[in-house]
XYZ file of N, CA, C and O in Angstrom:
488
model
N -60.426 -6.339 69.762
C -59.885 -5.066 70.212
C -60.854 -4.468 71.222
O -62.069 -4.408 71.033
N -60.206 -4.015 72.341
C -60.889 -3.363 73.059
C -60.642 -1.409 73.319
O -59.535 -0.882 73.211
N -61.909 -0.648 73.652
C -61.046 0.580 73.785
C -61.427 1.090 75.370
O -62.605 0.875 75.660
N -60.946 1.467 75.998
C -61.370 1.774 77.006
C -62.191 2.901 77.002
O -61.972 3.888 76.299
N -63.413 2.743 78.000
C -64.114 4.237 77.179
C -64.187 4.988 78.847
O -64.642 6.128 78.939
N -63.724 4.272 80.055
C -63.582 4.945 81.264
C -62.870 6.025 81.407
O -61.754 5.965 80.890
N -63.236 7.314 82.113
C -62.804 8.548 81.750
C -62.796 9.273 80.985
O -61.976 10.176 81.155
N -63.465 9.325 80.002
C -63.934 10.197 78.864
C -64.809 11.177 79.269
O -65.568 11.016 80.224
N -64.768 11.992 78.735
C -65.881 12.970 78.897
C -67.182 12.831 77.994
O -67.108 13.208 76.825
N -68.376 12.304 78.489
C -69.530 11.880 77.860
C -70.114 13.556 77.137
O -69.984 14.658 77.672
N -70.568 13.334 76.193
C -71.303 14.419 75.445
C -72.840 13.865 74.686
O -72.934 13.225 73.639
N -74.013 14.361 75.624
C -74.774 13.384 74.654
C -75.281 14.352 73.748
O -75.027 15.545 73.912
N -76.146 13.844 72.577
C -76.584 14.362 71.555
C -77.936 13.758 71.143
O -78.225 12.617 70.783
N -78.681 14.872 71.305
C -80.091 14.553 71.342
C -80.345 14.589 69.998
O -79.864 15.605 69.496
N -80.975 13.803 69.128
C -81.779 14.246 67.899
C -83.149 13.821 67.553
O -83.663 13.472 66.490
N -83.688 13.980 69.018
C -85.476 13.667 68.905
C -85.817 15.239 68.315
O -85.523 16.411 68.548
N -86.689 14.378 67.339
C -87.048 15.779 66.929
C -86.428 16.164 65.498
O -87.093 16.504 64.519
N -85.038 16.049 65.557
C -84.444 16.506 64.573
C -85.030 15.476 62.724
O -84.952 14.264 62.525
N -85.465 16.384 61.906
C -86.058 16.226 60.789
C -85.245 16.877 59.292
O -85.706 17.364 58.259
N -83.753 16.593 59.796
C -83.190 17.520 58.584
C -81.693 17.420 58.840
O -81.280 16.818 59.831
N -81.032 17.887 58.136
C -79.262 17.808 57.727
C -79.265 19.010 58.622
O -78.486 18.681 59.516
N -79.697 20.213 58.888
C -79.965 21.693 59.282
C -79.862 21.567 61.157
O -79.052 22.052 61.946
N -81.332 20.509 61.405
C -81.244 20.287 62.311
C -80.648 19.355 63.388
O -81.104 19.269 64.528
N -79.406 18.547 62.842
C -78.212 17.877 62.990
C -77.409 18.767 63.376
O -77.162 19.145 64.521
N -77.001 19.100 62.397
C -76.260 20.183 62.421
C -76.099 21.241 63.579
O -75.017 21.591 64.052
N -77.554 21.774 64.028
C -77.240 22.704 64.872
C -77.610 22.062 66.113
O -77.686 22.879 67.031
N -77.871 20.849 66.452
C -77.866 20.401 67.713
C -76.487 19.265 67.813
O -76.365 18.503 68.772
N -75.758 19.298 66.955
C -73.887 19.162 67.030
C -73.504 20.118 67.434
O -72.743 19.854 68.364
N -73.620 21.632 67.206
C -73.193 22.444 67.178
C -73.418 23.091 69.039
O -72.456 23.424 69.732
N -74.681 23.128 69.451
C -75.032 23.393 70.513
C -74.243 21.971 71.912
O -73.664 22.109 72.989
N -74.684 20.687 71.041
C -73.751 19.575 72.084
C -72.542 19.827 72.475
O -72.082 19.917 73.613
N -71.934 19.963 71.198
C -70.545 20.016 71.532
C -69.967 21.770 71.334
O -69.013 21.783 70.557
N -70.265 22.935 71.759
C -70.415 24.079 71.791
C -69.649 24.430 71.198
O -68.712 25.057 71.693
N -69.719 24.224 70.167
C -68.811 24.408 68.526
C -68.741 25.990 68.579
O -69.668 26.673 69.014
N -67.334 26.595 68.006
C -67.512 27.691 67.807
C -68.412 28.207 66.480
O -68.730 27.476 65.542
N -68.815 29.911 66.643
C -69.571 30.496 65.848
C -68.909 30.004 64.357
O -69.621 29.341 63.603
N -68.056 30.219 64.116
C -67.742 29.698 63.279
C -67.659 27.997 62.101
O -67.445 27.704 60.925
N -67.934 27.439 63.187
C -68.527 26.487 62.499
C -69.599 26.286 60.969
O -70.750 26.597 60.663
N -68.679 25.734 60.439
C -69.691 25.810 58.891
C -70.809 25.083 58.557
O -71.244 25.171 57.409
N -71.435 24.264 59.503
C -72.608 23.742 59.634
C -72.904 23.018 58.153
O -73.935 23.185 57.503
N -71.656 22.091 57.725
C -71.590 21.135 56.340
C -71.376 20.187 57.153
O -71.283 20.321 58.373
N -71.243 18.741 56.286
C -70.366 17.596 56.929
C -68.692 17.582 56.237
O -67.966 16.795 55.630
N -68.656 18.663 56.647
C -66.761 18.315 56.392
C -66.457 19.432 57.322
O -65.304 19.442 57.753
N -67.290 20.414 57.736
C -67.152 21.222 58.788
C -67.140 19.912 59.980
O -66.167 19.530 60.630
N -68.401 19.441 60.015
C -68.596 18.492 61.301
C -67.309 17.686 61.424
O -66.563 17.817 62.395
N -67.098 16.958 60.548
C -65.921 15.988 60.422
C -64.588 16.546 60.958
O -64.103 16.042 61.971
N -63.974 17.563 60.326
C -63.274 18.707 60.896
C -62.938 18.872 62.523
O -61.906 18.760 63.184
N -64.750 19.292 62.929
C -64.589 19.909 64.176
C -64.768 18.317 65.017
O -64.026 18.156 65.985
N -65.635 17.286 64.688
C -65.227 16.289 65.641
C -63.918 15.474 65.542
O -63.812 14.708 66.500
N -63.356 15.440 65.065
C -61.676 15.212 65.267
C -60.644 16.333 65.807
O -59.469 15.971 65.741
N -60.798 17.239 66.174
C -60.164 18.446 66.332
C -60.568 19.098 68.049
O -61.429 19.894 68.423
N -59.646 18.431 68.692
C -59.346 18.460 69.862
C -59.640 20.016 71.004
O -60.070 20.205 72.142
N -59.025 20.987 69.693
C -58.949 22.620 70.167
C -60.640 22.839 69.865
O -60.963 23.944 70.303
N -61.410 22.360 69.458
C -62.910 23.162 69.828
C -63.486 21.699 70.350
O -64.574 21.375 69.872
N -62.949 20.907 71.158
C -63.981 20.020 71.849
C -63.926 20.740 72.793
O -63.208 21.698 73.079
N -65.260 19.901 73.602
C -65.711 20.509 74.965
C -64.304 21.006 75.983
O -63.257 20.363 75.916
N -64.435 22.112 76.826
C -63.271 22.065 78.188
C -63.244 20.788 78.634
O -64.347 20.286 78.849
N -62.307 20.142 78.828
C -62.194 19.160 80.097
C -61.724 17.781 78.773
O -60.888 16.960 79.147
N -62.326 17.633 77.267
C -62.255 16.796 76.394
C -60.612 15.811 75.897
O -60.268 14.698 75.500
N -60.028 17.163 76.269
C -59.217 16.822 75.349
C -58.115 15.985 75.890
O -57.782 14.941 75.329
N -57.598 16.384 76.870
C -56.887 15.522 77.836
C -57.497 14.079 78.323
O -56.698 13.160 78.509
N -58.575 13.913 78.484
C -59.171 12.143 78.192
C -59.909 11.747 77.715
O -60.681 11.044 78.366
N -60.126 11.931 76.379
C -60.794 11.462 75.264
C -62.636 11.993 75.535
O -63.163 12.284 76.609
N -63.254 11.967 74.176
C -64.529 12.073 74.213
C -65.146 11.298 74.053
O -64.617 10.420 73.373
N -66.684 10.993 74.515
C -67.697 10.075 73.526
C -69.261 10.755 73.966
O -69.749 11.049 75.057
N -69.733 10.836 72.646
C -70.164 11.098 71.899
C -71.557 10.170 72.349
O -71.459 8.969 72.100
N -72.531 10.521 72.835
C -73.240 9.355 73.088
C -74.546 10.197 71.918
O -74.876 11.378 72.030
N -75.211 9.030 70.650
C -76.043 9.922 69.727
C -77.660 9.224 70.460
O -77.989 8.051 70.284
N -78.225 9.907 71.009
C -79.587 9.321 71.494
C -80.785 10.033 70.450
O -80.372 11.037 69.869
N -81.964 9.704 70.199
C -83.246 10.038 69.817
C -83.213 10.076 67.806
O -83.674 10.970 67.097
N -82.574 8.902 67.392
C -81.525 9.408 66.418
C -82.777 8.284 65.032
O -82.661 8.359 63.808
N -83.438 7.716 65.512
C -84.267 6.458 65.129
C -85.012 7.311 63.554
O -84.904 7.216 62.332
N -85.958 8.326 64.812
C -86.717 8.945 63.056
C -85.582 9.428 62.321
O -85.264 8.711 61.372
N -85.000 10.288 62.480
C -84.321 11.498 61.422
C -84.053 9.997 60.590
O -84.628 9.677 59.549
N -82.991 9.137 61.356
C -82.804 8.028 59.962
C -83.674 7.101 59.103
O -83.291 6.484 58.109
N -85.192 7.096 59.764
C -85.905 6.705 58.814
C -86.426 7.443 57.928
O -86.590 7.041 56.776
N -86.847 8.927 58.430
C -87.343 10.238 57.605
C -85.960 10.342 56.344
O -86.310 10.705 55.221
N -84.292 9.989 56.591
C -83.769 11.041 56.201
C -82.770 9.871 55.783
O -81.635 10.326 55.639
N -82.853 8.460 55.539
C -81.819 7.462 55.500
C -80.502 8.280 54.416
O -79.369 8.509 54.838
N -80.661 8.396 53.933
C -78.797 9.067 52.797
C -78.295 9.752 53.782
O -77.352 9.337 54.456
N -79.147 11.400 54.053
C -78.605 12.088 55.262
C -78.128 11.038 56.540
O -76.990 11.172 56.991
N -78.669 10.419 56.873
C -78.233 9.606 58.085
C -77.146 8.734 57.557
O -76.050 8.609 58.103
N -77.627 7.966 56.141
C -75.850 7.142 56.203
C -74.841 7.980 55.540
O -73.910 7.427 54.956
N -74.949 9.445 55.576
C -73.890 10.429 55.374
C -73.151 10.739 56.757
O -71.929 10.770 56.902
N -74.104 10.962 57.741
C -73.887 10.883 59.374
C -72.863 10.243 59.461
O -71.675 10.506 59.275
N -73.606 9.071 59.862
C -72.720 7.845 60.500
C -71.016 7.594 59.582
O -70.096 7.088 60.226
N -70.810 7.970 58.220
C -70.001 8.191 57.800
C -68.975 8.998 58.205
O -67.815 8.589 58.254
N -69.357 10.304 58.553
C -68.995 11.193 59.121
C -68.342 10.960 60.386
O -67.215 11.420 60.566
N -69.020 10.191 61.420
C -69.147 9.927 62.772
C -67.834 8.867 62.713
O -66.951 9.005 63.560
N -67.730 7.845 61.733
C -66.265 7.228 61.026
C -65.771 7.698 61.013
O -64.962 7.694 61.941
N -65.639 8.753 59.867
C -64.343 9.149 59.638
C -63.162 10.048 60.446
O -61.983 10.339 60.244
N -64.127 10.299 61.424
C -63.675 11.234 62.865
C -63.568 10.703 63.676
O -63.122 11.278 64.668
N -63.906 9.302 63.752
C -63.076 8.274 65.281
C -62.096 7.925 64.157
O -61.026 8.233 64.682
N -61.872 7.574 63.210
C -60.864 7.169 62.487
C -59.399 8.018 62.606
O -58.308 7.534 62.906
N -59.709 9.428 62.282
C -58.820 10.563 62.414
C -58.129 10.125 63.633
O -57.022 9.590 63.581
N -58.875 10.381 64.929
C -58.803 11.065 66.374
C -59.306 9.521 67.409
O -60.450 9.411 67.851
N -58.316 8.556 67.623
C -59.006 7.289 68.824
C -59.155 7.751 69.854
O -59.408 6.855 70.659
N -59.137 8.694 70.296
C -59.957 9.491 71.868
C -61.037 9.980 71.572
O -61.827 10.318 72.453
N -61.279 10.108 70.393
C -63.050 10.126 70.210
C -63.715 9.031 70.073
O -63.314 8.152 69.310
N -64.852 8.906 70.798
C -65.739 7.736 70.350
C -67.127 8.046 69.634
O -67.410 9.221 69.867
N -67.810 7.614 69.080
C -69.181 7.696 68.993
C -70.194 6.888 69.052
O -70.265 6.248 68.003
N -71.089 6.594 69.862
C -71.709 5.177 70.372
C -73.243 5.921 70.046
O -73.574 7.013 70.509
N -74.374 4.781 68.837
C -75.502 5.116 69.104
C -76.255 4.617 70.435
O -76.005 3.604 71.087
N -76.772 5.129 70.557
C -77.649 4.724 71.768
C -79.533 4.000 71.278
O -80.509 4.462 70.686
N -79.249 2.923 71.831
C -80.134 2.177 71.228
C -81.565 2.124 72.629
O -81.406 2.041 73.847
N -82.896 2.212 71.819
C -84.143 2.490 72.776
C -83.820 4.083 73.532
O -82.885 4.838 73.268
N -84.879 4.275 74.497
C -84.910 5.748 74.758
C -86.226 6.481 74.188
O -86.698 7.269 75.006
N -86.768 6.416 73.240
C -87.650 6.722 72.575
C -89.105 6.029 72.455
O -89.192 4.866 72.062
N -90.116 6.701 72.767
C -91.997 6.386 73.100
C -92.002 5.499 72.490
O -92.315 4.360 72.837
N -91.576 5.952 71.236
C -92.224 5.335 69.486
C -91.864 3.944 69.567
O -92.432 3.047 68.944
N -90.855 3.795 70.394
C -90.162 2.020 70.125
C -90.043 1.344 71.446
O -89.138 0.663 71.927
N -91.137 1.697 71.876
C -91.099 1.073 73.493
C -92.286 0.082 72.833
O -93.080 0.364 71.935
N -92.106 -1.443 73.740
C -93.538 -2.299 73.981
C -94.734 -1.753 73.773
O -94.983 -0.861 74.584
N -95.988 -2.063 72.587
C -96.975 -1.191 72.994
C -97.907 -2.058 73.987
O -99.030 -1.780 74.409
N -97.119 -3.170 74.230
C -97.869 -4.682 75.288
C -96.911 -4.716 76.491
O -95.746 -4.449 76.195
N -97.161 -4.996 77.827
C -96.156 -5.311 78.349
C -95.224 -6.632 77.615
O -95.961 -7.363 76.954
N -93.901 -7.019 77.615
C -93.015 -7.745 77.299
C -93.486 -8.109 75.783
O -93.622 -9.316 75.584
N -93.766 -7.205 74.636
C -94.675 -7.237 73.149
C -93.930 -6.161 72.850
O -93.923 -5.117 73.503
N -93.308 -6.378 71.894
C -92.865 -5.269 71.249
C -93.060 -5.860 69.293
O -92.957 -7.028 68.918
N -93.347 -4.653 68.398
C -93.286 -4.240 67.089
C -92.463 -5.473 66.692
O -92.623 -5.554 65.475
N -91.826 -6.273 67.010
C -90.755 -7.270 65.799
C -91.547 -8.460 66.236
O -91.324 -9.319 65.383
N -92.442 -8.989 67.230
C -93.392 -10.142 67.809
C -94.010 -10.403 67.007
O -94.863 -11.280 67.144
């Protein structure tokens, strides 16, 4: 299966840094400029990323994705919270196939070569 992901409206989502369910939360909330209302749970999140009327302007008419970058610690600091995430991040492309959510793999100091062409798995 293929999905086309040309024309979407990219949304990235930073979570360098982020050390908590709290701080997920409110940098979802700021990415995708969730209204005040937002309940800052994962069934709020789930909710609002399938739910077309509070995606970004411009979203809804050709699909979203979701690009999750800096995402490495929180899931080693926070693995349940994180495979609660990615659950989440399911069950809302599942809902809604004009959403996507793609991790974004490298990007981050911590997991760069500390050798030229040497990296941590050598």
């Amino acid at each position: 299966m293929t999905h086309d992901l040309t024309g979407r409206l990219v949304v990235p989502l930073d979570l360098d840094g982020v050390t908590d369910k709290a701080g997920l939360m409110d940098r979802c909330a700021r990415a995708l400029a969730l209204p005040d209302w937002f309940g800052r749970d994962w069934d709020a999140l789930v909710d609002s990323l399938s739910d077309r009327t509070v995606w970004p302007e411009g979203a809804d008419g050709r699909g979203l994705l979701l690009v999750v970058r800096g995402w490495r610690a929180y899931a080693e600091a926070r693995p349940q919270e994180w495979a609660t995430a990615q659950e989440v991040f399911a069950e809302a492309v599942g809902r809604d196939p004009a959403l996507t959510v793609a991790l974004a793999v490298g990007g981050s100091a911590e997991h760069l070569p500390d050798q030229a062409g040497r990296s941590d798995r050598d």
